[in-house]
């Protein structure tokens, strides 16, 4: 009987152990190592976190649980799993509300903004990042600020706000230096330096781009997925500059631990490597990579990259002597690419394929086919440039619309306050006016001079007259005159005049054409001094937290009038936010 009872209890315990969650053995594990791995783009930590959930989540304290949700959200956004991102954001914020934590919701919003960025919803991502930064400043969390500034720099550079992206990265680096301990999420210095390099590349400052990315490579753990990601993208940057041997050197040094960003990522990697090998005149090695990439894209109906892979495979076949099969693949791919690109309006890669065909036919001595290919290239590339210019114009119009909207909001918010103030002033304004008149009369009677000296000649009051006067003096005396325009779209420029006037000579002037614009007129300033003053003012604005102030410089020429001078300054302001790239770049 006792034996039967023991057997029954054993079976019951075995059933319970198979149906109930496994209780944690020992202490709750730290999430620091998981956090560090995720900051290095190790998406395999999702399995570790799922294992922790089943074994430790129920018994863990609220801070551990909130951090678990945050890290699981980070893995989900890297894998482009939108449903999982929303689930972790929702559950994490609910848990934070119950615990009274006001910081974790900001980290989770930042994670959500990264997913929005990955889906090319740049405006949504920027709005969320702006909100996180504004609240993080109040929380005084340097780790959160460093992460948020870095994310906003990425989104801003892809939205053509490249100069502002550099400002964000400077702030991110400054906040990262203040981090002593990051209890929620690690800050990656290699990633900040890599984004610096990426942004300088968009500005076509290739020297600074190289310096920043090399600094990132020195700082990163060489065995991590982040190290693979940085080297791969650096190879892409070098390839776009025709530095093919250096690009191949970076590919040769890739580790065997690439990040996993969803099912399409491997196809894009193989596509880039195949194209680079083709440029290095190694078509035999390019063909299998191009075929694998084409198969990956065909499975998920990604027509444009599938066509690009076909073109690379066809070009490799032509170079190896299999011209019939090679040209057939190229023509098939060009037809597909023209169809899909016609809808998207971006014909960059299609134009490259025609240019390659024209060059190949010319090298083979077939000038007729070369001429026909060049005609197609000119036609497609013209369409590409037209679309690129239209996109830039649309971006500028969008920026202007946003400025107008912000201005209207400022007017609406200030109008109510101004109305209330005017109502309170009405009660005592009348008595103040009467008292002022009495005081003025006594003053005039007592202190008005008996004899009148000739009044000293005073400069004209209108800023434009000041500008014309100084430009005329410059021409008459053959003295160089330089101008720096400063604009703060969000605040009155009068608040910055004291800073702008710092270190000016007695012959220099500061004029204010409107409430948000100032002109610094520098008498006899050389090119070197003008560049130094612009750089020093940029540093001054950045150090004082006025990162939205935009600066532009110009030299006054003999044929200039105020309109032409101001037009050149306005053009330079606009040019700062539009990178002049002739071909679309990818991979970074």
Coordinates of C-alpha atoms in Angstrom, one line a residue:
X1 CA 0.0 0.0 0.0
X2 CA 2.8 2.4 0.9
X3 CA 4.6 1.5 -2.3
X4 CA 1.5 2.3 -4.3
X5 CA 1.0 5.7 -2.5
X6 CA 4.7 6.6 -3.2
X7 CA 4.3 5.7 -6.9
X8 CA 1.2 7.9 -7.2
X9 CA 2.9 10.9 -5.5
X10 CA 5.8 10.4 -7.9
X11 CA 3.6 10.4 -11.0
X12 CA 1.8 13.5 -9.7
X13 CA 5.0 15.4 -9.1
X14 CA 6.3 14.4 -12.6
X15 CA 3.0 15.8 -14.1
X16 CA 3.2 19.0 -12.2
X17 CA 6.9 19.5 -13.2
X18 CA 5.9 19.2 -16.9
X19 CA 3.0 21.7 -16.7
X20 CA 4.1 24.4 -14.3
X21 CA 6.9 26.9 -15.1
X22 CA 10.3 25.9 -13.8
X23 CA 11.2 27.8 -10.6
X24 CA 14.5 29.6 -10.6
X25 CA 17.4 27.8 -9.0
X26 CA 19.7 30.2 -7.2
X27 CA 19.8 34.0 -7.5
X28 CA 18.2 36.0 -10.3
X29 CA 21.0 36.4 -13.0
X30 CA 22.2 39.9 -13.9
X31 CA 21.2 41.4 -17.2
X32 CA 24.4 43.3 -17.6
X33 CA 26.1 40.8 -19.9
X34 CA 23.0 40.5 -22.0
X35 CA 22.7 44.3 -22.3
X36 CA 26.4 44.6 -23.3
X37 CA 25.9 41.9 -26.0
X38 CA 22.8 43.6 -27.4
X39 CA 24.6 47.0 -27.6
X40 CA 27.1 45.1 -29.8
X41 CA 24.2 44.0 -32.1
X42 CA 24.0 40.4 -30.8
X43 CA 20.4 39.4 -31.6
X44 CA 21.0 35.9 -30.4
X45 CA 20.4 37.3 -26.9
X46 CA 16.7 37.1 -27.7
X47 CA 16.9 33.3 -26.9
X48 CA 18.7 34.1 -23.6
X49 CA 16.1 36.6 -22.6
X50 CA 13.3 34.1 -23.5
X51 CA 15.0 31.5 -21.3
X52 CA 15.3 34.0 -18.5
X53 CA 11.6 34.8 -18.8
X54 CA 10.6 31.2 -18.2
X55 CA 13.0 30.6 -15.3
X56 CA 13.3 33.9 -13.5
X57 CA 10.8 36.6 -14.6
X58 CA 8.0 35.7 -12.2
X59 CA 10.3 35.9 -9.1
X60 CA 12.4 38.9 -10.3
X61 CA 12.0 42.4 -8.8
X62 CA 10.3 45.1 -10.9
X63 CA 13.5 46.8 -12.0
X64 CA 14.8 43.5 -13.4
X65 CA 11.5 42.9 -15.2
X66 CA 11.4 46.4 -16.7
X67 CA 14.9 46.1 -18.0
X68 CA 14.0 42.7 -19.4
X69 CA 11.2 44.2 -21.5
X70 CA 13.5 47.0 -22.7
X71 CA 16.2 44.5 -23.8
X72 CA 13.7 42.2 -25.5
X73 CA 12.3 45.3 -27.3
X74 CA 15.9 46.1 -28.6
X75 CA 16.3 42.6 -30.0
X76 CA 12.8 42.8 -31.6
X77 CA 13.5 46.1 -33.4
X78 CA 16.9 44.8 -34.7
X79 CA 15.0 41.8 -36.2
X80 CA 12.3 44.2 -37.6
X81 CA 9.6 42.4 -35.6
X82 CA 7.0 45.1 -35.2
X83 CA 4.5 43.1 -33.3
X84 CA 7.1 42.1 -30.7
X85 CA 8.3 45.7 -30.4
X86 CA 4.7 46.9 -29.6
X87 CA 4.1 44.1 -27.2
X88 CA 7.3 44.8 -25.1
X89 CA 6.6 48.6 -25.2
X90 CA 3.1 48.1 -24.0
X91 CA 3.9 45.6 -21.2
X92 CA 7.0 47.5 -20.2
X93 CA 5.3 50.9 -19.9
X94 CA 2.4 49.3 -17.9
X95 CA 4.8 47.8 -15.5
X96 CA 6.7 51.1 -15.2
X97 CA 3.4 52.9 -14.4
X98 CA 2.6 50.5 -11.6
X99 CA 6.2 50.9 -10.2
X100 CA 6.2 54.7 -10.5
X101 CA 9.2 54.6 -12.9
X102 CA 9.4 57.6 -15.2
X103 CA 12.6 56.7 -17.0
X104 CA 11.9 53.3 -18.5
X105 CA 9.0 54.6 -20.7
X106 CA 11.5 57.0 -22.3
X107 CA 13.9 54.1 -23.1
X108 CA 11.0 52.1 -24.5
X109 CA 9.8 55.0 -26.7
X110 CA 13.3 55.3 -28.0
X111 CA 13.3 51.6 -28.9
X112 CA 10.0 52.2 -30.7
X113 CA 11.4 55.1 -32.6
X114 CA 14.2 52.9 -33.8
X115 CA 11.7 50.4 -35.2
X116 CA 9.9 53.3 -36.9
X117 CA 13.2 54.4 -38.4
X118 CA 13.9 50.9 -39.7
X119 CA 10.5 51.0 -41.5
X120 CA 11.6 54.4 -43.1
X121 CA 9.0 56.3 -41.1
X122 CA 11.6 59.1 -40.6
X123 CA 9.2 61.9 -39.5
X124 CA 7.5 59.7 -36.9
X125 CA 10.9 58.6 -35.6
X126 CA 12.2 62.1 -35.4
X127 CA 9.1 63.3 -33.5
X128 CA 9.4 60.5 -31.0
X129 CA 13.2 61.2 -30.5
X130 CA 12.5 64.9 -30.0
X131 CA 10.0 64.1 -27.3
X132 CA 12.4 61.6 -25.6
X133 CA 15.2 64.1 -25.6
X134 CA 13.1 66.9 -24.1
X135 CA 12.0 64.7 -21.3
X136 CA 15.4 63.1 -20.8
X137 CA 16.9 66.5 -20.2
X138 CA 14.5 66.9 -17.2
X139 CA 15.4 63.4 -16.0
X140 CA 19.2 64.2 -16.2
X141 CA 20.0 60.7 -17.5
X142 CA 23.2 61.0 -19.6
X143 CA 23.0 57.4 -20.9
X144 CA 19.5 58.0 -22.3
X145 CA 20.5 61.3 -23.7
X146 CA 23.6 59.8 -25.4
X147 CA 21.4 57.1 -27.0
X148 CA 18.7 59.5 -28.1
X149 CA 21.1 62.1 -29.6
X150 CA 22.8 59.3 -31.6
X151 CA 19.5 57.9 -32.9
X152 CA 18.3 61.4 -33.8
X153 CA 21.6 62.1 -35.6
X154 CA 21.0 59.0 -37.8
X155 CA 17.4 60.0 -38.6
X156 CA 18.4 63.6 -39.2
X157 CA 21.2 62.7 -41.6
X158 CA 18.8 60.5 -43.6
X159 CA 16.3 63.4 -43.7
X160 CA 19.0 65.8 -45.1
X161 CA 19.5 67.6 -41.8
X162 CA 23.2 66.6 -41.9
X163 CA 24.6 69.7 -40.2
X164 CA 22.2 69.2 -37.3
X165 CA 23.2 65.5 -37.1
X166 CA 26.8 66.6 -36.4
X167 CA 25.5 68.8 -33.5
X168 CA 23.5 65.8 -32.1
X169 CA 26.6 63.5 -32.3
X170 CA 28.7 66.1 -30.5
X171 CA 26.1 66.2 -27.7
X172 CA 25.9 62.4 -27.7
X173 CA 29.7 62.1 -27.2
X174 CA 29.6 64.7 -24.4
X175 CA 26.8 62.8 -22.6
X176 CA 28.5 59.5 -23.1
X177 CA 31.6 60.8 -21.3
X178 CA 29.3 61.6 -18.3
X179 CA 28.0 58.1 -18.0
X180 CA 29.5 56.4 -14.9
X181 CA 26.9 53.6 -14.7
X182 CA 24.1 52.7 -17.0
X183 CA 21.5 50.7 -15.0
X184 CA 19.1 50.3 -17.9
X185 CA 21.0 50.3 -21.3
X186 CA 24.6 50.5 -22.3
X187 CA 26.1 53.3 -24.4
X188 CA 28.4 52.2 -27.2
X189 CA 31.2 54.6 -28.0
X190 CA 32.2 52.6 -31.2
X191 CA 28.6 53.1 -32.5
X192 CA 28.7 56.9 -31.9
X193 CA 32.0 57.2 -33.7
X194 CA 30.7 55.0 -36.6
X195 CA 27.6 57.3 -36.9
X196 CA 30.0 60.3 -36.9
X197 CA 31.8 58.7 -39.9
X198 CA 28.5 57.9 -41.6
X199 CA 27.4 61.5 -41.2
X200 CA 30.7 63.0 -42.4
X201 CA 30.5 60.7 -45.4
X202 CA 27.1 62.2 -46.3
X203 CA 28.7 65.6 -46.0
X204 CA 31.4 64.3 -48.5
X205 CA 34.1 65.0 -45.9
X206 CA 35.8 61.7 -46.6
X207 CA 38.9 62.4 -44.5
X208 CA 36.9 63.0 -41.3
X209 CA 34.7 60.0 -42.2
X210 CA 37.8 57.7 -42.4
X211 CA 39.1 59.1 -39.1
X212 CA 35.8 58.5 -37.3
X213 CA 35.2 55.0 -38.6
X214 CA 38.8 53.9 -37.9
X215 CA 38.3 55.2 -34.4
X216 CA 35.2 53.0 -34.1
X217 CA 37.1 50.0 -35.4
X218 CA 39.8 50.6 -32.8
X219 CA 37.3 50.8 -29.9
X220 CA 34.9 47.9 -30.8
X221 CA 35.4 44.3 -29.6
X222 CA 36.7 42.7 -32.9
X223 CA 34.7 39.5 -32.3
X224 CA 31.2 41.1 -32.0
X225 CA 28.5 41.5 -34.6
X226 CA 28.9 45.3 -34.3
X227 CA 32.6 45.0 -35.4
X228 CA 31.4 43.0 -38.5
X229 CA 28.7 45.6 -39.2
X230 CA 31.2 48.6 -39.0
X231 CA 33.8 46.9 -41.2
X232 CA 31.2 45.9 -43.8
X233 CA 29.7 49.4 -44.0
X234 CA 33.2 50.9 -44.1
X235 CA 33.9 48.7 -47.2
X236 CA 30.8 50.1 -48.7
X237 CA 32.0 53.6 -48.1
X238 CA 35.4 52.9 -49.6
X239 CA 33.8 51.2 -52.6
X240 CA 31.7 54.2 -53.4
X241 CA 34.9 56.3 -53.6
X242 CA 36.5 53.7 -56.0
X243 CA 39.0 52.7 -53.2
X244 CA 38.4 49.1 -54.2
X245 CA 41.5 47.4 -52.7
X246 CA 40.9 49.1 -49.3
X247 CA 37.2 47.9 -49.5
X248 CA 38.3 44.3 -50.2
X249 CA 40.8 44.6 -47.3
X250 CA 37.9 45.4 -44.9
X251 CA 35.8 42.5 -46.2
X252 CA 38.7 40.1 -45.8
X253 CA 38.9 41.1 -42.1
X254 CA 35.3 40.4 -41.3
X255 CA 34.8 38.0 -38.5
X256 CA 32.5 35.0 -38.6
X257 CA 29.9 36.7 -36.4
X258 CA 27.6 38.9 -38.5
X259 CA 24.5 40.4 -37.1
X260 CA 21.1 38.9 -38.1
X261 CA 18.7 41.7 -39.1
X262 CA 15.9 39.5 -40.5
X263 CA 15.6 37.3 -43.6
X264 CA 16.6 39.9 -46.2
X265 CA 19.9 41.0 -44.7
X266 CA 22.1 38.1 -46.0
X267 CA 20.9 38.8 -49.6
X268 CA 22.0 42.5 -49.4
X269 CA 25.4 41.5 -48.0
X270 CA 26.0 39.0 -50.8
X271 CA 24.8 41.5 -53.4
X272 CA 27.4 44.0 -52.2
X273 CA 30.2 41.5 -52.1
X274 CA 29.4 40.3 -55.6
X275 CA 29.4 43.8 -57.0
X276 CA 32.8 44.6 -55.3
X277 CA 34.4 41.4 -56.6
X278 CA 33.1 42.3 -60.1
X279 CA 34.7 45.8 -59.8
X280 CA 37.9 44.1 -58.7
X281 CA 37.9 42.1 -62.0
X282 CA 37.1 38.8 -60.1
X283 CA 33.9 37.7 -62.0
X284 CA 34.4 34.0 -61.3
X285 CA 34.0 34.7 -57.5
X286 CA 31.2 37.1 -58.0
X287 CA 28.8 34.7 -59.8
X288 CA 27.9 32.4 -56.9
X289 CA 27.4 35.3 -54.5
X290 CA 25.1 37.1 -57.1
X291 CA 23.1 33.9 -57.6
X292 CA 22.6 33.3 -53.9
X293 CA 21.5 36.9 -53.5
X294 CA 19.1 36.6 -56.4
X295 CA 17.6 33.5 -54.9
X296 CA 17.1 35.2 -51.5
X297 CA 15.3 38.1 -53.1
X298 CA 13.2 36.0 -55.4
X299 CA 11.8 34.1 -52.4
X300 CA 10.3 37.3 -50.9
X301 CA 9.4 39.0 -54.2
X302 CA 11.9 41.9 -53.8
X303 CA 12.1 42.8 -57.5
X304 CA 14.6 45.7 -57.5
X305 CA 17.4 43.9 -55.6
X306 CA 16.7 40.7 -57.5
X307 CA 17.2 42.6 -60.8
X308 CA 20.5 44.1 -59.5
X309 CA 21.8 40.6 -58.6
X310 CA 20.8 39.4 -62.1
X311 CA 22.8 42.3 -63.7
X312 CA 25.9 41.5 -61.7
X313 CA 25.7 37.8 -62.6
X314 CA 25.1 38.7 -66.3
X315 CA 28.0 41.2 -66.3
X316 CA 30.2 38.5 -64.8
X317 CA 29.2 36.0 -67.4
X318 CA 30.0 38.5 -70.2
X319 CA 33.4 39.2 -68.7
X320 CA 34.1 35.4 -68.6
X321 CA 33.2 35.0 -72.3
X322 CA 29.6 33.7 -72.0
X323 CA 28.2 36.7 -73.8
X324 CA 24.8 35.2 -74.9
X325 CA 23.7 34.1 -71.5
X326 CA 25.2 37.2 -69.9
X327 CA 23.5 39.8 -72.1
X328 CA 20.2 37.9 -71.8
X329 CA 20.3 38.2 -68.0
X330 CA 21.3 41.9 -68.2
X331 CA 18.4 42.7 -70.6
X332 CA 15.9 40.8 -68.4
X333 CA 17.1 42.6 -65.3
X334 CA 17.0 46.0 -67.0
X335 CA 13.4 45.4 -68.1
X336 CA 12.4 44.4 -64.5
X337 CA 14.4 47.3 -63.0
X338 CA 12.8 49.9 -65.4
X339 CA 9.3 48.7 -64.4
X340 CA 9.8 48.8 -60.7
X341 CA 12.0 51.9 -60.7
X342 CA 9.5 53.8 -62.9
X343 CA 7.0 53.5 -60.0
X344 CA 9.6 54.5 -57.4
X345 CA 11.3 57.2 -59.5
X346 CA 14.9 56.2 -58.7
X347 CA 16.8 55.1 -61.7
X348 CA 20.3 55.2 -60.3
X349 CA 21.3 51.5 -60.6
X350 CA 19.6 51.2 -64.0
X351 CA 21.7 54.1 -65.3
X352 CA 24.9 52.4 -64.0
X353 CA 24.1 49.2 -65.9
X354 CA 23.8 51.2 -69.2
X355 CA 27.0 53.0 -68.5
X356 CA 28.8 49.7 -67.9
X357 CA 27.3 48.3 -71.2
X358 CA 28.5 51.4 -73.1
X359 CA 32.0 51.1 -71.7
X360 CA 32.2 47.4 -72.4
X361 CA 31.1 47.8 -76.1
X362 CA 33.6 50.6 -76.6
X363 CA 36.4 48.5 -75.2
X364 CA 35.4 45.7 -77.6
X365 CA 35.5 48.2 -80.6
X366 CA 31.7 48.0 -81.1
X367 CA 31.1 51.7 -81.3
X368 CA 27.5 51.4 -82.7
X369 CA 26.3 49.4 -79.6
X370 CA 28.3 51.7 -77.4
X371 CA 26.6 54.8 -78.8
X372 CA 23.1 53.2 -78.4
X373 CA 24.0 52.2 -74.8
X374 CA 25.2 55.8 -74.0
X375 CA 21.9 57.1 -75.4
X376 CA 20.0 54.9 -73.0
X377 CA 22.3 55.9 -70.1
X378 CA 21.8 59.6 -70.8
X379 CA 18.0 59.2 -70.9
X380 CA 17.8 57.2 -67.7
X381 CA 20.4 59.3 -65.8
X382 CA 18.6 62.5 -66.8
X383 CA 15.4 61.1 -65.3
X384 CA 17.3 60.1 -62.2
X385 CA 18.6 63.7 -61.8
X386 CA 15.2 65.2 -62.3
X387 CA 13.7 63.0 -59.6
X388 CA 16.6 63.7 -57.3
X389 CA 16.1 67.5 -57.7
X390 CA 12.4 67.1 -57.2
X391 CA 13.0 65.2 -54.0
X392 CA 15.4 67.9 -52.7
X393 CA 12.8 70.6 -53.5
X394 CA 10.1 68.6 -51.8
X395 CA 12.3 68.3 -48.7
X396 CA 13.0 72.0 -48.7
X397 CA 9.2 72.8 -49.0
X398 CA 8.5 70.4 -46.2
X399 CA 11.1 72.1 -44.0
X400 CA 9.6 75.5 -44.8
X401 CA 6.1 74.2 -44.0
X402 CA 7.4 72.9 -40.7
X403 CA 9.0 76.3 -39.9
X404 CA 5.7 78.1 -40.7
X405 CA 3.8 75.6 -38.5
X406 CA 6.2 76.2 -35.6
X407 CA 5.9 80.0 -36.1
X408 CA 2.1 79.8 -36.0
X409 CA 2.2 77.7 -32.9
X410 CA 4.4 80.2 -31.2
X411 CA 2.1 83.0 -32.2
X412 CA -1.0 81.1 -31.0
X413 CA 0.6 80.4 -27.6
X414 CA 1.9 83.9 -27.2
X415 CA -1.3 85.6 -28.3
X416 CA -3.3 84.4 -25.2
X417 CA -0.5 85.5 -22.8
X418 CA -0.2 88.9 -24.6
X419 CA -4.0 89.4 -24.3
X420 CA -4.0 88.7 -20.6
X421 CA -1.0 91.1 -20.1
X422 CA -2.7 93.9 -22.1
X423 CA -5.8 93.6 -19.9
X424 CA -3.8 94.0 -16.8
X425 CA -1.9 96.9 -18.2
X426 CA -5.1 98.8 -19.1
X427 CA -5.8 99.4 -15.4
X428 CA -2.7 101.6 -14.8
X429 CA -1.6 102.6 -18.3
X430 CA -3.6 105.9 -18.2
X431 CA -2.2 107.1 -14.9
X432 CA 1.3 106.2 -15.9
X433 CA 1.0 108.2 -19.2
X434 CA -0.2 111.3 -17.2
X435 CA 2.6 111.0 -14.7
X436 CA 5.1 110.6 -17.4
X437 CA 4.0 113.7 -19.2
X438 CA 4.3 115.7 -15.9
X439 CA 7.8 114.4 -15.3
X440 CA 8.8 115.1 -18.9
X441 CA 7.6 118.7 -18.7
X442 CA 9.6 119.4 -15.5
X443 CA 12.7 117.8 -17.1
X444 CA 12.4 120.0 -20.3
X445 CA 11.9 123.1 -18.2
X446 CA 14.8 122.5 -15.9
X447 CA 17.4 120.9 -18.0
X448 CA 16.9 122.1 -21.6
X449 CA 20.2 123.8 -22.8
X450 CA 20.2 127.5 -23.6
X451 CA 22.5 127.2 -26.6
X452 CA 22.2 124.5 -29.2
X453 CA 25.3 122.8 -30.5
X454 CA 25.4 121.3 -34.0
X455 CA 24.2 117.7 -33.6
X456 CA 26.7 115.0 -34.3
X457 CA 26.1 113.1 -37.5
X458 CA 24.4 109.8 -36.6
X459 CA 24.2 106.7 -38.6
X460 CA 20.9 105.8 -40.3
X461 CA 18.4 103.8 -38.3
X462 CA 17.4 101.3 -41.0
X463 CA 19.6 98.2 -41.1
X464 CA 19.6 98.1 -44.9
X465 CA 20.9 101.7 -45.0
X466 CA 23.7 100.6 -42.5
X467 CA 24.6 97.7 -44.8
X468 CA 24.7 99.9 -47.9
X469 CA 26.8 102.5 -46.1
X470 CA 29.4 99.9 -45.0
X471 CA 29.5 98.2 -48.4
X472 CA 30.1 101.7 -50.1
X473 CA 32.9 102.5 -47.6
X474 CA 34.5 99.1 -48.3
X475 CA 34.5 99.9 -52.1
X476 CA 35.7 103.5 -51.7
X477 CA 38.5 102.6 -49.3
X478 CA 39.3 99.3 -51.0
X479 CA 39.1 97.5 -47.7
X480 CA 37.8 93.9 -47.6
X481 CA 34.4 93.3 -46.0
X482 CA 33.1 89.9 -44.8
X483 CA 29.7 88.9 -43.5
X484 CA 28.5 86.1 -41.2
X485 CA 24.7 85.5 -41.1
X486 CA 23.3 83.9 -37.9
X487 CA 19.8 82.6 -37.8
X488 CA 17.8 81.2 -34.9
X489 CA 14.4 80.1 -36.2
X490 CA 13.0 79.3 -32.7
X491 CA 14.1 82.3 -30.6
X492 CA 14.7 86.0 -31.0
X493 CA 18.3 86.7 -32.2
X494 CA 18.5 89.6 -29.8
X495 CA 19.2 87.1 -27.0
X496 CA 22.5 86.2 -28.8
X497 CA 23.7 89.6 -29.8
X498 CA 26.1 89.8 -26.7
X499 CA 27.7 86.5 -27.7
X500 CA 27.9 87.5 -31.4
X501 CA 29.6 90.8 -30.6
X502 CA 32.3 89.1 -28.5
X503 CA 35.9 89.9 -29.7
X504 CA 34.6 92.2 -32.5
X505 CA 36.7 95.2 -33.5
X506 CA 35.4 98.8 -33.1
X507 CA 34.9 99.0 -36.9
X508 CA 32.8 95.8 -37.0
X509 CA 29.0 95.9 -36.8
X510 CA 26.1 93.7 -35.9
X511 CA 22.8 94.3 -37.8
X512 CA 19.4 92.7 -37.2
X513 CA 17.3 92.4 -40.4
X514 CA 14.5 90.6 -38.5
X515 CA 13.8 89.1 -35.1
X516 CA 15.5 85.8 -35.9
X517 CA 18.5 87.0 -38.1
X518 CA 21.7 88.9 -37.4
X519 CA 24.5 90.0 -39.8
X520 CA 28.1 90.4 -38.5
X521 CA 30.0 92.8 -40.8
X522 CA 33.7 92.2 -40.3
X523 CA 35.9 95.1 -41.6
X524 CA 39.2 94.0 -43.3
X525 CA 38.7 90.3 -42.3
X526 CA 40.9 87.9 -44.3
X527 CA 39.8 84.5 -45.5
X528 CA 41.6 82.9 -42.5
X529 CA 39.9 85.2 -40.0
X530 CA 36.5 84.7 -41.5
X531 CA 36.9 80.9 -41.3
X532 CA 38.2 81.2 -37.7
X533 CA 35.3 83.4 -36.6
X534 CA 32.7 81.0 -38.2
X535 CA 34.3 78.0 -36.4
X536 CA 34.5 79.9 -33.1
X537 CA 30.9 81.0 -33.3
X538 CA 29.8 77.5 -34.1
X539 CA 31.7 76.2 -31.1
X540 CA 30.2 79.0 -29.0
X541 CA 26.7 78.2 -30.0
X542 CA 27.2 74.5 -29.4
X543 CA 28.7 75.0 -26.0
X544 CA 25.9 77.3 -24.9
X545 CA 23.3 74.7 -26.0
X546 CA 22.1 76.8 -29.0
X547 CA 22.5 74.0 -31.5
X548 CA 19.7 75.2 -33.8
X549 CA 21.5 78.4 -34.7
X550 CA 22.6 78.3 -38.3
X551 CA 25.6 80.2 -39.6
X552 CA 26.7 81.2 -43.1
X553 CA 29.6 83.3 -44.3
X554 CA 30.4 85.3 -47.5
X555 CA 32.9 87.8 -48.8
X556 CA 31.5 91.1 -50.2
X557 CA 32.5 91.6 -53.8
X558 CA 32.7 94.9 -55.8
X559 CA 29.5 94.1 -57.8
X560 CA 27.5 93.1 -54.7
X561 CA 24.3 94.9 -53.5
X562 CA 22.4 94.0 -50.4
X563 CA 20.0 91.7 -52.3
X564 CA 22.8 89.7 -54.1
X565 CA 24.8 89.4 -50.8
X566 CA 21.8 88.2 -48.8
X567 CA 20.8 85.7 -51.6
X568 CA 24.3 84.1 -51.5
X569 CA 24.1 83.8 -47.7
X570 CA 20.6 82.3 -47.9
X571 CA 21.8 79.8 -50.5
X572 CA 24.7 78.7 -48.3
X573 CA 22.2 78.1 -45.4
X574 CA 20.1 75.9 -47.6
X575 CA 23.1 74.1 -49.0
X576 CA 24.2 73.1 -45.5
X577 CA 21.2 70.8 -45.2
X578 CA 21.3 69.3 -48.7
X579 CA 24.2 66.9 -49.3
X580 CA 25.3 67.0 -53.0
X581 CA 25.6 63.3 -53.9
X582 CA 25.3 62.4 -57.5
X583 CA 24.6 58.7 -57.0
X584 CA 22.5 56.9 -54.4
X585 CA 24.6 55.3 -51.7
X586 CA 23.6 52.3 -49.6
X587 CA 24.8 50.1 -46.9
X588 CA 25.3 52.6 -44.1

